[in-house]
Coordinates of C-alpha atoms and ligand atoms in Angstrom, one line a residue:
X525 CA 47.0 -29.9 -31.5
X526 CA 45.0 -32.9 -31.6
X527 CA 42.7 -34.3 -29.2
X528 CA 41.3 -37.3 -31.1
X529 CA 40.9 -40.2 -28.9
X530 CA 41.8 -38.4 -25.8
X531 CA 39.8 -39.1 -22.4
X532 CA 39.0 -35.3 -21.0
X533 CA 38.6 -35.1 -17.7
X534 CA 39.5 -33.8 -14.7
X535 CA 37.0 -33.6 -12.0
X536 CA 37.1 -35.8 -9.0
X537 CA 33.4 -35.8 -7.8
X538 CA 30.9 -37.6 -9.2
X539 CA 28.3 -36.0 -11.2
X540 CA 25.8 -37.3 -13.6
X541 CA 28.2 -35.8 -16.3
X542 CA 31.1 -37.4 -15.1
X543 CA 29.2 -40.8 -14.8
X544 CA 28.4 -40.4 -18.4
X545 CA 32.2 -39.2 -19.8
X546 CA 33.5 -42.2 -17.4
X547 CA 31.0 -44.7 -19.6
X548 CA 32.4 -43.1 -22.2
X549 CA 36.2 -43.3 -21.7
X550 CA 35.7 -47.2 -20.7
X551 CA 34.1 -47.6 -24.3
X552 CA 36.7 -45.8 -26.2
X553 CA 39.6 -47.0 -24.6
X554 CA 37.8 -50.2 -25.1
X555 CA 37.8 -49.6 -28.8
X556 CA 41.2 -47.8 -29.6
X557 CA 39.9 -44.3 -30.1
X558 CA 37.9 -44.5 -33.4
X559 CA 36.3 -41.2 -34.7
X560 CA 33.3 -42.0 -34.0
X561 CA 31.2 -44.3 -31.7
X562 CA 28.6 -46.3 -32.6
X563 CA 25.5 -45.1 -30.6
X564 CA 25.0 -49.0 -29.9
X565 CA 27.4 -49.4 -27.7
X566 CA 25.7 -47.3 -25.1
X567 CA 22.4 -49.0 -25.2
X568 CA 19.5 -46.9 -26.9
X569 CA 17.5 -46.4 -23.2
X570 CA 20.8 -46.3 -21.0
X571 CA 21.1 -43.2 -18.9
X572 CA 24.5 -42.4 -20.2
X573 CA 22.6 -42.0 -24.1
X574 CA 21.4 -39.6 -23.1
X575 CA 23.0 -35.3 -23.4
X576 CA 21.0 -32.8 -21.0
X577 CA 21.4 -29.6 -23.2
X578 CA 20.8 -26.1 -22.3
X579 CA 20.1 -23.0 -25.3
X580 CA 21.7 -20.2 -24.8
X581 CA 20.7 -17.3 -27.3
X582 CA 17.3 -18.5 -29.1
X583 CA 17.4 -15.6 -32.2
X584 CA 17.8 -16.8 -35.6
X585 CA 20.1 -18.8 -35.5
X586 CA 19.7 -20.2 -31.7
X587 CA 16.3 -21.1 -33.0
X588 CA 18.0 -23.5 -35.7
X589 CA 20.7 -25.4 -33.5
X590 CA 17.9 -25.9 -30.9
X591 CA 15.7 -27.7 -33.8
X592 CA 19.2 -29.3 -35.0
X593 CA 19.1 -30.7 -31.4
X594 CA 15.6 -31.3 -30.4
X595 CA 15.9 -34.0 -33.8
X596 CA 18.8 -36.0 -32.1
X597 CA 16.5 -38.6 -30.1
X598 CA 19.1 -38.8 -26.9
X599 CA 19.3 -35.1 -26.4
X600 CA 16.9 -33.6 -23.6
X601 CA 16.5 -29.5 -23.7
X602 CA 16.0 -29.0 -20.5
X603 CA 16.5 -24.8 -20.4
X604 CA 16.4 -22.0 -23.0
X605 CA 18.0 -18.6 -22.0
X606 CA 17.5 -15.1 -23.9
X607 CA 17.8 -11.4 -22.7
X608 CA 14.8 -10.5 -24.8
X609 CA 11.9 -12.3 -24.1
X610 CA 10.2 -12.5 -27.3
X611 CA 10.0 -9.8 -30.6
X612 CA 9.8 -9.6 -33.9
X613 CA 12.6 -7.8 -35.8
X614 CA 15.1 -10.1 -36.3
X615 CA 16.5 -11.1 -39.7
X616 CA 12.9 -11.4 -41.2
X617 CA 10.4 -9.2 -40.7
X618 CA 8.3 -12.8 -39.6
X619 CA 10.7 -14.2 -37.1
X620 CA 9.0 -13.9 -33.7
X621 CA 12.3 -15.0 -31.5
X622 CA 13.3 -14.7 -27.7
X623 CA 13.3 -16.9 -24.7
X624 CA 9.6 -17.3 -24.8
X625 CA 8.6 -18.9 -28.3
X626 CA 11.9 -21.2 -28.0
X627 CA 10.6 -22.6 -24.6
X628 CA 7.1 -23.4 -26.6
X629 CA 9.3 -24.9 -29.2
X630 CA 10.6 -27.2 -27.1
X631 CA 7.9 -28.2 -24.5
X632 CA 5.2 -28.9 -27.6
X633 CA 8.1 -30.9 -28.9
X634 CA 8.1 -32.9 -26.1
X635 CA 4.5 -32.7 -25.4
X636 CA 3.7 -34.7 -29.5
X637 CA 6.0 -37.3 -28.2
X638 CA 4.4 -38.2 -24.7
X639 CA 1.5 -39.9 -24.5
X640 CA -0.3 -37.6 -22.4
X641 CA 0.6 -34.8 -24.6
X642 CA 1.3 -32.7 -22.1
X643 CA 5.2 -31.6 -21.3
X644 CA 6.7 -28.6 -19.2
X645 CA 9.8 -29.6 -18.5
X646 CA 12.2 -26.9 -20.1
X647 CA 13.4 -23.9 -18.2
X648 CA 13.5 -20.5 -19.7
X649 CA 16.4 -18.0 -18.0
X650 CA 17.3 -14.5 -19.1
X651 CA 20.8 -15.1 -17.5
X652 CA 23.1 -17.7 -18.3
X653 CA 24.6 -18.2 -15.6
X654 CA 21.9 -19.5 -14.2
X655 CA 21.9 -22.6 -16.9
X656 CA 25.5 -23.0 -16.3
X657 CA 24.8 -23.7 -12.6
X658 CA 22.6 -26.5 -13.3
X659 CA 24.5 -29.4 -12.4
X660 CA 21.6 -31.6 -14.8
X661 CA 22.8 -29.9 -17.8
X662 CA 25.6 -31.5 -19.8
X663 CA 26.0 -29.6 -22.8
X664 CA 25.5 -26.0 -23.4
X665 CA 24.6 -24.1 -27.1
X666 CA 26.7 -20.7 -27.2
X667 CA 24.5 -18.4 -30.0
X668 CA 24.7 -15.2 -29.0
X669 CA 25.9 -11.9 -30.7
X670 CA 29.9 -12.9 -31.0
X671 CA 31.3 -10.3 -28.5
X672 CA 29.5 -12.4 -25.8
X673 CA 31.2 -16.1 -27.1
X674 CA 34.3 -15.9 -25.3
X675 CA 33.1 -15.1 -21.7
X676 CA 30.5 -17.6 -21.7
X677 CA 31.9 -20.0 -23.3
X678 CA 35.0 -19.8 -20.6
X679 CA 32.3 -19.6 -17.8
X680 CA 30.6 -22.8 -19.5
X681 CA 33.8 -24.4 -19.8
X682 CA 34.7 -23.4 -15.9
X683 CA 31.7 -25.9 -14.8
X684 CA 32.4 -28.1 -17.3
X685 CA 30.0 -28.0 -19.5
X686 CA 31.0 -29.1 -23.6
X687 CA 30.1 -26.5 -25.5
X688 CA 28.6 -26.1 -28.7
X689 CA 29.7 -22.4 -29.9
X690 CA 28.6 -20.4 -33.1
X691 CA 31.1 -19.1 -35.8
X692 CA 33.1 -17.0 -36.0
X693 CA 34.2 -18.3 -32.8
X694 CA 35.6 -15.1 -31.2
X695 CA 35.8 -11.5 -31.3
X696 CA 39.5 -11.1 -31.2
X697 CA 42.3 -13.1 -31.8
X698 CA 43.5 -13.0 -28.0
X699 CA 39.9 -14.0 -27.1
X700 CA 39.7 -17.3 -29.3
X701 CA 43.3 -18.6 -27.8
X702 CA 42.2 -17.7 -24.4
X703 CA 38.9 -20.2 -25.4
X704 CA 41.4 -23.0 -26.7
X705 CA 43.2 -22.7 -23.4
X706 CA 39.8 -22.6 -21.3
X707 CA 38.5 -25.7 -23.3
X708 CA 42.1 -27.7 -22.7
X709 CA 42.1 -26.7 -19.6
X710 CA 38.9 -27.9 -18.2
X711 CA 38.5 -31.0 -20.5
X712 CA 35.5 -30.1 -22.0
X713 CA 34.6 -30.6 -25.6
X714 CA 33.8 -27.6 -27.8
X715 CA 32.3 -28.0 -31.5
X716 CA 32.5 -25.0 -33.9
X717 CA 29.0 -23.8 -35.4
X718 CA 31.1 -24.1 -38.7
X719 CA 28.6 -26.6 -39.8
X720 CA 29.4 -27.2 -43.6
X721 CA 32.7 -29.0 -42.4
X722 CA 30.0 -31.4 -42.4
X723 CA 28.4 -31.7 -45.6
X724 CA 29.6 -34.4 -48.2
X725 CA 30.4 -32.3 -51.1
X726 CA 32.2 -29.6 -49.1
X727 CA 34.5 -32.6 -47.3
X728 CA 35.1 -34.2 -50.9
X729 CA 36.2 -30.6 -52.6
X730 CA 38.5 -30.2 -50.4
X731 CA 39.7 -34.0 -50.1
X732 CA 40.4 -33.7 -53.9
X733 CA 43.1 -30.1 -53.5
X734 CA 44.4 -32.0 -50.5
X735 CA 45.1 -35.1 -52.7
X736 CA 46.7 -32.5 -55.5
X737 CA 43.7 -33.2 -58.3
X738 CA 44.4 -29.3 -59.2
X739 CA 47.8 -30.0 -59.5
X740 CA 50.5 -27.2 -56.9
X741 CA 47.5 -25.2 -55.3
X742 CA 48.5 -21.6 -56.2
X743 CA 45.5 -19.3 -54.8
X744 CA 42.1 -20.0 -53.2
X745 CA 39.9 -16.8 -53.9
X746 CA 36.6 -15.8 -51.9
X747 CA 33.9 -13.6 -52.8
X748 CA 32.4 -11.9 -49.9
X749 CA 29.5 -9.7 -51.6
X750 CA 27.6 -6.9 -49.1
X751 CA 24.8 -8.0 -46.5
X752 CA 21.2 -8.2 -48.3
X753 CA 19.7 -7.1 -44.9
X754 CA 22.7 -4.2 -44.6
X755 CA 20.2 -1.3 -45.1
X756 CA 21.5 2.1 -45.1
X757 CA 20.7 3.5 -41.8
X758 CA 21.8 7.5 -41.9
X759 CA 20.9 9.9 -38.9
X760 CA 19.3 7.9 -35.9
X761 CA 18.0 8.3 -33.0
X762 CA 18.4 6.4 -29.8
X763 CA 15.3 4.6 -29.5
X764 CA 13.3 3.2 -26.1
X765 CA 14.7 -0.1 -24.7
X766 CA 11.5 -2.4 -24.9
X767 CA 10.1 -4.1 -21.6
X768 CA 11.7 -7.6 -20.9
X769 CA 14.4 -6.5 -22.9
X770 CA 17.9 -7.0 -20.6
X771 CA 19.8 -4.5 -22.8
X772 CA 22.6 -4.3 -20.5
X773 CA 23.1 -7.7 -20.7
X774 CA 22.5 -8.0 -24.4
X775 CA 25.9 -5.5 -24.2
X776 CA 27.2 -7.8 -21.5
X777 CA 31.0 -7.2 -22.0
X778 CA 30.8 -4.3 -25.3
X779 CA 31.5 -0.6 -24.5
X780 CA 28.2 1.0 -23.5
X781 CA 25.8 2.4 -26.4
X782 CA 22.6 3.9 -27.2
X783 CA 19.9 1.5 -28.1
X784 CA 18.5 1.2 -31.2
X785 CA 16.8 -2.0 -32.0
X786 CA 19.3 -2.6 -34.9
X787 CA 22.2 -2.8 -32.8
X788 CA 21.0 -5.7 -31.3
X789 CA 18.6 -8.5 -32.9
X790 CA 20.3 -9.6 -35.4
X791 CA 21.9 -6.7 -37.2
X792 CA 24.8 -6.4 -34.4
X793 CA 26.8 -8.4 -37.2
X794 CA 27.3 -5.0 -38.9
X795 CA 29.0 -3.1 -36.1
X796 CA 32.6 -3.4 -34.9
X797 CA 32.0 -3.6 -31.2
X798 CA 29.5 -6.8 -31.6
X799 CA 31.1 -8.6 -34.6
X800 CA 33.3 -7.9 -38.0
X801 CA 30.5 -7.3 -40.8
X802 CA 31.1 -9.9 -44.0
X803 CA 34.5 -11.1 -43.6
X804 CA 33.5 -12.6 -39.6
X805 CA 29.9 -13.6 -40.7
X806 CA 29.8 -15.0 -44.0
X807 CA 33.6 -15.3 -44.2
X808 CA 33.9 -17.1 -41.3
X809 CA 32.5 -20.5 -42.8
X810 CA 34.2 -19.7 -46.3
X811 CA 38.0 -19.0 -44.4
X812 CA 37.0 -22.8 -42.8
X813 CA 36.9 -24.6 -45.9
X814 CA 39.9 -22.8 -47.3
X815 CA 42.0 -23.7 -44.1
X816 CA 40.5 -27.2 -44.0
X817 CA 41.4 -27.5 -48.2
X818 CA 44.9 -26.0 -47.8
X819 CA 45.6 -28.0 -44.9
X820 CA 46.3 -24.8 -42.7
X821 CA 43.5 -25.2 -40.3
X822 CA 45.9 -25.0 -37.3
X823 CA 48.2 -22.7 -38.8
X824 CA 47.5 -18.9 -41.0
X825 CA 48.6 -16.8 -43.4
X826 CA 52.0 -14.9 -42.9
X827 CA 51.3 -11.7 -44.6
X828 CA 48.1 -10.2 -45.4
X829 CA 47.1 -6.4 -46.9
X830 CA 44.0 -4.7 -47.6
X831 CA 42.9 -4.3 -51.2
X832 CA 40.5 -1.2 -51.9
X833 CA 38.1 -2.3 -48.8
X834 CA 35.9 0.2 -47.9
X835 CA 34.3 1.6 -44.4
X836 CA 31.2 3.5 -43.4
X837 CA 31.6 7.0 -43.4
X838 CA 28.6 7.9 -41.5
X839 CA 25.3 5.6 -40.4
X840 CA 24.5 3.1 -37.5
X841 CA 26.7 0.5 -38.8
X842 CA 30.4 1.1 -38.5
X843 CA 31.8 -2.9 -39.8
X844 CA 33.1 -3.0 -42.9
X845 CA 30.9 -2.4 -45.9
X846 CA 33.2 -3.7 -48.4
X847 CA 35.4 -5.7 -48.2
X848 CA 38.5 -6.5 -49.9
X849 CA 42.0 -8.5 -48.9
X850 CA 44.9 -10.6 -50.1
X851 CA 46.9 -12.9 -47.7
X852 CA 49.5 -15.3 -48.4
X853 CA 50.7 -18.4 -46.5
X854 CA 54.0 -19.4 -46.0
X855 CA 54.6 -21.9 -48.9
X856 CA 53.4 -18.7 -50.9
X857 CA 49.7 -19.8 -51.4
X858 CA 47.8 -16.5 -52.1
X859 CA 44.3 -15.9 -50.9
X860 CA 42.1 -13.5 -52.4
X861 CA 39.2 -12.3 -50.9
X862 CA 36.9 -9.4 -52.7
X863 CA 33.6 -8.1 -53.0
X864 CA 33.0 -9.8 -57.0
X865 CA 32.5 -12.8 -58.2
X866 CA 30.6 -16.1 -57.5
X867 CA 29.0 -15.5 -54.2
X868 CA 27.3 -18.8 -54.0
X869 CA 30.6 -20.7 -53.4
X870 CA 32.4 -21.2 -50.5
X871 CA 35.6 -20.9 -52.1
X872 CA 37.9 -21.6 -55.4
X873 CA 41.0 -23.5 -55.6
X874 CA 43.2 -22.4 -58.8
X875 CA 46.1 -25.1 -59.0
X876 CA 49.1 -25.9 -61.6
X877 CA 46.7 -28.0 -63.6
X878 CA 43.2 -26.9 -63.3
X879 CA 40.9 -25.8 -60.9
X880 CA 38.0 -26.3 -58.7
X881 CA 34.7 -24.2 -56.9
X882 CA 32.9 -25.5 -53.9
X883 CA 29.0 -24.2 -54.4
X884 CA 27.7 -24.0 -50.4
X885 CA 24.8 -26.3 -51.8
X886 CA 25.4 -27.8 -55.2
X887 CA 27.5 -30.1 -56.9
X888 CA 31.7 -29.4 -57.4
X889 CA 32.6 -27.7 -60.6
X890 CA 36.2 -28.3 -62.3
X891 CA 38.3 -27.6 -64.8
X892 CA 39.1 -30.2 -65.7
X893 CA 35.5 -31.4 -65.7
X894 CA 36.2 -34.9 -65.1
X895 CA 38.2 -33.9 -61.8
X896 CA 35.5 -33.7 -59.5
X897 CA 34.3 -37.8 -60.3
X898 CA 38.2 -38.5 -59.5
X899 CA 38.1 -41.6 -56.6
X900 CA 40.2 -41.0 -54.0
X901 CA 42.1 -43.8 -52.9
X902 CA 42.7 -45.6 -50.2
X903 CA 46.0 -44.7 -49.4
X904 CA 45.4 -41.1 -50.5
X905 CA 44.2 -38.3 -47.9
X906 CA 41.1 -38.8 -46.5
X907 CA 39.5 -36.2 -43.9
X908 CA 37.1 -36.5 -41.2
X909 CA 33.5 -37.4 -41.8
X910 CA 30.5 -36.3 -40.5
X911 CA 27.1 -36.4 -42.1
X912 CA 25.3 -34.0 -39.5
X913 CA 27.1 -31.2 -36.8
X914 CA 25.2 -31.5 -34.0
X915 CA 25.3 -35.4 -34.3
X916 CA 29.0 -35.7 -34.6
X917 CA 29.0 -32.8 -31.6
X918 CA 26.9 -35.4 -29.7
X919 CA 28.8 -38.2 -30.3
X920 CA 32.0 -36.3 -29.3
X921 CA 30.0 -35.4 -26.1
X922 CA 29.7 -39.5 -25.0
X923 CA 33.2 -40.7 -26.6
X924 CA 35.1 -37.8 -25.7
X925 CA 37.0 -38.2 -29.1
X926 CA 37.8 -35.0 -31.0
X927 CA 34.4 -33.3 -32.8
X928 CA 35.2 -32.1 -36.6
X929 CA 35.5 -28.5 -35.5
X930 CA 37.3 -28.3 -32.4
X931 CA 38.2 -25.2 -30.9
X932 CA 41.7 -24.9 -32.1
X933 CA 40.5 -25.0 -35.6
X934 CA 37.7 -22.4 -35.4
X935 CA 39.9 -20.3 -33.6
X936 CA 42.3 -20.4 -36.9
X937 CA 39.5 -20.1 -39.3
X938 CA 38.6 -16.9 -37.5
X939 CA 41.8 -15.7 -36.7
X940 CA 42.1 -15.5 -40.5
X941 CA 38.6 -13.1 -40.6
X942 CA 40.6 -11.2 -37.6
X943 CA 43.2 -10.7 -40.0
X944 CA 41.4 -9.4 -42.9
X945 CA 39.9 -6.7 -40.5
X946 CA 42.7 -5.5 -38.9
X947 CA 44.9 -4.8 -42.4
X948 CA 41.9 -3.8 -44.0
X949 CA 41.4 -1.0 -41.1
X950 CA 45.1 0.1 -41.1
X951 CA 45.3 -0.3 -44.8
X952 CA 49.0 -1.6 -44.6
X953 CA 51.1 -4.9 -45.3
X954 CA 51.1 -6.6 -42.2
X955 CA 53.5 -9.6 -40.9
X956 CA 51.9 -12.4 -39.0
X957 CA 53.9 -14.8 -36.5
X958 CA 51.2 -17.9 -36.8
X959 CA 52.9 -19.7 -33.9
X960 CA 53.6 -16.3 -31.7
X961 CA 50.3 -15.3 -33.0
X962 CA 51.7 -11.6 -33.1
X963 CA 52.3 -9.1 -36.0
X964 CA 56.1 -8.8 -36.1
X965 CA 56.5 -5.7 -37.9
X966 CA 53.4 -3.7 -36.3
X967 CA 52.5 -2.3 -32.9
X968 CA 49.4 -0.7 -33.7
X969 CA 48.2 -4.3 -35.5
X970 CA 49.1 -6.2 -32.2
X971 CA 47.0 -3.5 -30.2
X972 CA 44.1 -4.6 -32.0
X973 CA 44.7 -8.1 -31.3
X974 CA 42.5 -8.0 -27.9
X975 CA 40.0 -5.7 -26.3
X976 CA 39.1 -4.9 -22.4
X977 CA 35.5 -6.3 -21.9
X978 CA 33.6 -4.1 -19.9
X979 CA 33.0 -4.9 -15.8
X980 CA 32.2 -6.8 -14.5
X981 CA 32.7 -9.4 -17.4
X982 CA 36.3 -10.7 -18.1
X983 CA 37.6 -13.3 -19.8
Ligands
LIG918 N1 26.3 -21.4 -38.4 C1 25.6 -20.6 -39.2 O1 25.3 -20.8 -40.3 C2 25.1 -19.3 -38.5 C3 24.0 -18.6 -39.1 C4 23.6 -17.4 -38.5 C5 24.2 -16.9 -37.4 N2 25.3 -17.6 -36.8 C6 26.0 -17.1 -35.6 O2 25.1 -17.3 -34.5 C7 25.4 -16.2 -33.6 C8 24.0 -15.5 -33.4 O3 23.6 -14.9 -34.6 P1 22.0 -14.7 -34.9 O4 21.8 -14.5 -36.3 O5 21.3 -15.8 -34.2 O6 21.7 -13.4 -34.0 P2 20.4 -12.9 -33.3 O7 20.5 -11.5 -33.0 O8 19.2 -13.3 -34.2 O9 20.3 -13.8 -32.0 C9 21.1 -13.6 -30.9 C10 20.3 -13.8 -29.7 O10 21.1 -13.7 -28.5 C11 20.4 -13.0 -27.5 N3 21.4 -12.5 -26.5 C12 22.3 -11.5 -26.6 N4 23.0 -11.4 -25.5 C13 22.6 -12.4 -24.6 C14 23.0 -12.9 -23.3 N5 23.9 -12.3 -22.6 N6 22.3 -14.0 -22.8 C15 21.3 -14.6 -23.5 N7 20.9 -14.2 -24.7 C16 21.5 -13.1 -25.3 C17 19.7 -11.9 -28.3 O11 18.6 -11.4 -27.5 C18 19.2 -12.7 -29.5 O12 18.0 -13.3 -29.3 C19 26.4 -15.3 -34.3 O13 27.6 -15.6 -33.7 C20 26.3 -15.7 -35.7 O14 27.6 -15.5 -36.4 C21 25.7 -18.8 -37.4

């Protein structure tokens, strides 16, 4: 499914957002549907340049998009929304996150830039639903715990609001197709928090095993090493939920639980009601770049088994603690993903005549060496470029062309995380139907494809 080019819309009043994609549409039609539009052709100080954004979740990593955002010159924050209003005890002992120090963020922001120096203009909400009935805002950031991305991404998508929504995209596999059909549905434009898709090097590794520089691709291997901030957590106790804390909205659509202040702030990554430990957190950017190298990015594996992983016996956490899997695609492409190894890459290719590692930050390393200075040429494969995420999100916003992470791709790239889990839990070979999107030789596999949110919330 490809959206590239396409006008999305389908809402007959008119609304500043609909002014804006209507600009929009007239300029890419104009123009043939090019990847991206040059911010020229709106006019640096026309209303349509500028995106109204609203932040919802400002923890650790709702803190960074915001800044990612705040940088783009035609982006206005106008509302933040947290359940907790501020706290430490988030990733680092030193991160003092919530609703409150984001809004500060962004008004003295704002505030350096006017010539008064004073600015007050962004919102703070502990509900977002709230900042989804703002008819101002254009653009919504989904960075919340990941059992909470599919219903608010659907409700965002239901006012039509384009969404910018942080890996892994879902929970479940049900839940992530359930977002592709919200986001098709409603028009809106939806760009995967899969962010290295947009660094050079990590485009370029995998331009050079699409283009066959390692020869017949054979496996792609990821190491997926334990969680530095994973500490051992035996007998607990349920703790007091702290004042301006909105704990049962922080569970939103989970099973109810006992709260202890690692089950929530960012530590929920490490339980199985909230997230999927390693293989959905970290593994969720690495299965990305292995779909985008392999060319599988709107397809998956067709058989995948558990390798020695291993699960918590006792403690807070109950995800994964170690994980271990081997997949295999249809053209019999293996991919291995274990707990040794390399963990700075974000994955290797071996291939028929050499091989190649894509380091998260540093230069490409080949065997041969001379591989990764190979030129691609011009009428070789060459993928989609973007030099910043939330640029190339905004861009997507005005030109309604498709963003380099659309929804149907980060629902594949986690679908494969999904996958991992569920065989590494029932410790069996299982069968997967890519298209169906069903285990063919497993009920108890397809069971675990979907769960019932908790009501009120539904999908
Ligand atoms: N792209 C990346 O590199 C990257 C890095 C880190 C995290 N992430 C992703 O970002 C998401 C958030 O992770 P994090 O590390 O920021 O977690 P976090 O716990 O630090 O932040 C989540 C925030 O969401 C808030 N929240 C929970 N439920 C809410 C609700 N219903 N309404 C409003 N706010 C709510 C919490 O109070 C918290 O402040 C996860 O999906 C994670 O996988 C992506």
């Amino acid at each position: 499914m490809d959206y590239m080019g396409k006008i999305l819309t389908n809402k007959s009043h008119l609304t500043r957002r609909n002014f804006l994609k209507r600009t929009a549409a007239t300029a890419v039609s104009a123009l043939g549907a090019p990847y991206i539009v040059p911010a020229s052709i709106f006019g640096a100080n026309a209303p349509s340049n500028r995106v109204n954004v609203g932040c919802i979740g400002t923890g650790n990593q709702g803190v960074q998009d915001l800044k990612g955002f705040l940088n783009q010159d035609d982006v206005q924050v106008l509302a933040v929304c947290d359940v907790n209003r501020a706290s430490y005890g988030y990733a680092h002992s030193n991160q003092y996150l919530g609703w409150e120090p984001a809004q500060k963020i962004v008004n003295e922001h704002y505030s350096r830039k006017k010539r008064s120096g004073q600015y007050k203009g962004c919102d703070a909400y502990t509900d977002f639903r709230e900042v989804l009935a703002r008819n101002d805002i254009d653009a919504v950031t989904v960075v919340l715990p990941d059992h909470w991305h599919a219903v608010v991404t659907i409700r965002a998508a239901e006012t039509g609001k384009d969404i910018y929504c942080e890996k892994p995209l879902s929970l479940t596999i049900a839940e992530g197709r359930a977002m592709v059909e919200a986001v098709k549905q409603y028009g809106v434009i939806l760009q995967t928090g899969t962010h290295h898709r947009s660094d050079e090097h990590i485009r370029r590794g995998c331009e050079l095993v699409r283009n066959g520089r390692i020869g017949e691709v054979k496996r792609a291997i990821v190491v997926l090493g334990p969680h530095g901030k994973r500490e051992y957590i035996g007998k607990w106790q349920p703790q007091l939920i702290p004042k301006e804390f909105d704990y049962d909205m922080w569970l939103g659509p989970a099973p109810w639980a006992p709260y202890h202040s690692d089950r929530c702030l960012y530590r929920f990554r490490f339980f199985h009601d909230y997230a999927g430990g390693e293989t959905t957190n970290t593994g969720a950017h690495c299965f990305d770049v292995v779909q985008w190298a392999l060319n599988t990015e709107h397809t998956g594996p067709v058989e995948i088994e558990d390798t020695g992983s291993e699960w918590p016996k006792d403690g807070l956490y109950d995800a994964v603690s170690k994980v271990s899997f081997r997949a295999e695609y249809a053209n019999n492409v293996e991919l291995i993903c274990g707990p040794t190894g390399k963990s700075n890459l974000a994955a290797r290719f071996e291939g028929t005549e050499g091989w190649l590692e894509i380091p998260w930050w540093n230069r490409l390393i080949s065997q041969p060496q001379s591989l990764v200075d190979s030129v691609i040429g011009t009428n070789e494969i060459h993928l989609y470029r973007s030099k910043n995420h939330y640029r190339n999100f905004l861009d997507c916003v005005k030109t309604r062309c498709r963003p380099i992470t659309p929804v149907e791709i980060g629902h594949r790239s986690a679908t494969v995380c999904h996958l991992g889990n569920i065989a590494m839990r029932l410790k069996r070979k299982l069968h997967w139907n890519p298209e169906a999107e069903r285990f063919t030789n497993d009920d108890q596999a397809n069971r675990l494809l979907s769960r019932s949110p908790r009501a009120p919330w539904h999908l």
